[in-house]
PDB file of C-alpha atoms in Angstrom:
ATOM      1  CA  MET A   7       9.867  27.445  13.158  1.00  0.00           C
ATOM      2  CA  GLN A   8      11.425  25.333  10.432  1.00  0.00           C
ATOM      3  CA  VAL A   9      10.071  21.884   9.655  1.00  0.00           C
ATOM      4  CA  SER A  10      12.748  19.338   8.872  1.00  0.00           C
ATOM      5  CA  PRO A  11      12.090  17.165   5.843  1.00  0.00           C
ATOM      6  CA  ALA A  12      11.124  13.565   6.401  1.00  0.00           C
ATOM      7  CA  PRO A  13      13.831  11.017   5.658  1.00  0.00           C
ATOM      8  CA  VAL A  14      13.713   9.512   2.174  1.00  0.00           C
ATOM      9  CA  THR A  15      12.292   6.012   2.297  1.00  0.00           C
ATOM     10  CA  HIS A  16      12.210   3.500  -0.532  1.00  0.00           C
ATOM     11  CA  LEU A  17       9.572   0.789  -0.665  1.00  0.00           C
ATOM     12  CA  THR A  18      10.356  -2.463  -2.423  1.00  0.00           C
ATOM     13  CA  TRP A  19       8.096  -5.278  -3.547  1.00  0.00           C
ATOM     14  CA  GLN A  20       8.271  -8.346  -5.732  1.00  0.00           C
ATOM     15  CA  GLU A  21       6.067  -8.871  -8.796  1.00  0.00           C
ATOM     16  CA  GLY A  22       6.767 -12.132 -10.546  1.00  0.00           C
ATOM     17  CA  ASP A  23      10.508 -12.314 -11.167  1.00  0.00           C
ATOM     18  CA  ALA A  24      11.057  -8.553 -10.944  1.00  0.00           C
ATOM     19  CA  GLN A  25      11.755  -6.448  -7.888  1.00  0.00           C
ATOM     20  CA  HIS A  26      10.293  -2.925  -7.935  1.00  0.00           C
ATOM     21  CA  SER A  27      10.858   0.104  -5.763  1.00  0.00           C
ATOM     22  CA  ALA A  28       9.312   3.522  -5.233  1.00  0.00           C
ATOM     23  CA  LEU A  29       9.799   6.493  -2.973  1.00  0.00           C
ATOM     24  CA  TRP A  30       7.458   6.753   0.002  1.00  0.00           C
ATOM     25  CA  HIS A  31       5.897  10.172   0.500  1.00  0.00           C
ATOM     26  CA  ALA A  32       3.071  10.881   2.921  1.00  0.00           C
ATOM     27  CA  LEU A  33       1.686  14.359   3.436  1.00  0.00           C
ATOM     28  CA  ASN A  34       0.971  13.553   7.076  1.00  0.00           C
ATOM     29  CA  GLN A  35       4.549  12.221   7.464  1.00  0.00           C
ATOM     30  CA  SER A  36       3.318   8.761   8.454  1.00  0.00           C
ATOM     31  CA  LYS A  37       5.856   5.970   8.458  1.00  0.00           C
ATOM     32  CA  ALA A  38       6.211   3.713   5.439  1.00  0.00           C
ATOM     33  CA  PRO A  39       4.635   0.272   5.724  1.00  0.00           C
ATOM     34  CA  SER A  40       6.885  -2.538   6.874  1.00  0.00           C
ATOM     35  CA  ARG A  41       6.212  -4.525   3.722  1.00  0.00           C
ATOM     36  CA  ILE A  42       4.116  -4.391   0.562  1.00  0.00           C
ATOM     37  CA  VAL A  43       1.635  -7.060  -0.543  1.00  0.00           C
ATOM     38  CA  LEU A  44      -0.006  -7.142  -3.952  1.00  0.00           C
ATOM     39  CA  VAL A  45      -3.790  -7.343  -3.761  1.00  0.00           C
ATOM     40  CA  ASP A  46      -6.319  -7.789  -6.540  1.00  0.00           C
ATOM     41  CA  ASP A  47      -9.895  -8.808  -7.270  1.00  0.00           C
ATOM     42  CA  SER A  48      -9.356 -12.138  -5.505  1.00  0.00           C
ATOM     43  CA  THR A  49      -8.430 -10.470  -2.180  1.00  0.00           C
ATOM     44  CA  SER A  50     -11.283 -10.471   0.320  1.00  0.00           C
ATOM     45  CA  ALA A  51     -12.022  -7.475   2.515  1.00  0.00           C
ATOM     46  CA  ASP A  52     -11.278  -9.611   5.598  1.00  0.00           C
ATOM     47  CA  VAL A  53      -7.784 -10.457   4.351  1.00  0.00           C
ATOM     48  CA  ALA A  54      -7.108  -6.856   3.291  1.00  0.00           C
ATOM     49  CA  PHE A  55      -8.279  -5.575   6.688  1.00  0.00           C
ATOM     50  CA  ARG A  56      -6.068  -8.041   8.585  1.00  0.00           C
ATOM     51  CA  LEU A  57      -3.035  -7.067   6.505  1.00  0.00           C
ATOM     52  CA  ALA A  58      -3.704  -3.340   6.937  1.00  0.00           C
ATOM     53  CA  CYS A  59      -4.053  -3.782  10.703  1.00  0.00           C
ATOM     54  CA  GLU A  60      -0.634  -5.466  10.716  1.00  0.00           C
ATOM     55  CA  GLY A  61       0.914  -2.388   9.060  1.00  0.00           C
ATOM     56  CA  VAL A  62       1.279  -4.007   5.661  1.00  0.00           C
ATOM     57  CA  GLY A  63       0.970  -1.766   2.602  1.00  0.00           C
ATOM     58  CA  LEU A  64      -1.561  -2.958   0.027  1.00  0.00           C
ATOM     59  CA  LEU A  65      -0.652  -2.383  -3.617  1.00  0.00           C
ATOM     60  CA  TRP A  66      -3.758  -2.734  -5.773  1.00  0.00           C
ATOM     61  CA  ARG A  67      -3.392  -4.609  -9.057  1.00  0.00           C
ATOM     62  CA  GLY A  68      -6.828  -4.819 -10.579  1.00  0.00           C
ATOM     63  CA  ASP A  69      -9.847  -3.026 -11.919  1.00  0.00           C
ATOM     64  CA  PHE A  70     -10.300   0.527 -10.595  1.00  0.00           C
ATOM     65  CA  GLN A  71     -13.970   0.067  -9.688  1.00  0.00           C
ATOM     66  CA  ASN A  72     -13.231  -3.148  -7.785  1.00  0.00           C
ATOM     67  CA  GLY A  73     -10.460  -1.337  -5.927  1.00  0.00           C
ATOM     68  CA  LYS A  74     -12.950   1.336  -4.885  1.00  0.00           C
ATOM     69  CA  GLN A  75     -15.315  -1.367  -3.655  1.00  0.00           C
ATOM     70  CA  LEU A  76     -12.562  -2.927  -1.560  1.00  0.00           C
ATOM     71  CA  LEU A  77     -11.782   0.455   0.001  1.00  0.00           C
ATOM     72  CA  GLN A  78     -15.460   0.957   0.808  1.00  0.00           C
ATOM     73  CA  ALA A  79     -15.604  -2.494   2.410  1.00  0.00           C
ATOM     74  CA  LEU A  80     -12.573  -1.609   4.549  1.00  0.00           C
ATOM     75  CA  GLN A  81     -14.324   1.488   5.877  1.00  0.00           C
TER      76      GLN A  81
END
């Protein structure tokens, strides 16, 4: 049985005046998020959870350790 490759999907998001894009690749072949929101140290776990439940992709822009803490709070 041959597995067909997933379609190539580009994500786009805005940071300041610049628009960025990246390829979406998920090992479990999950769909790409509908939109991307930048999150950082000022983002509460409640806000991040609400966004994630809405299918929004969260792009972390902050300290690594604080990002780990936010992930733990989301669990």
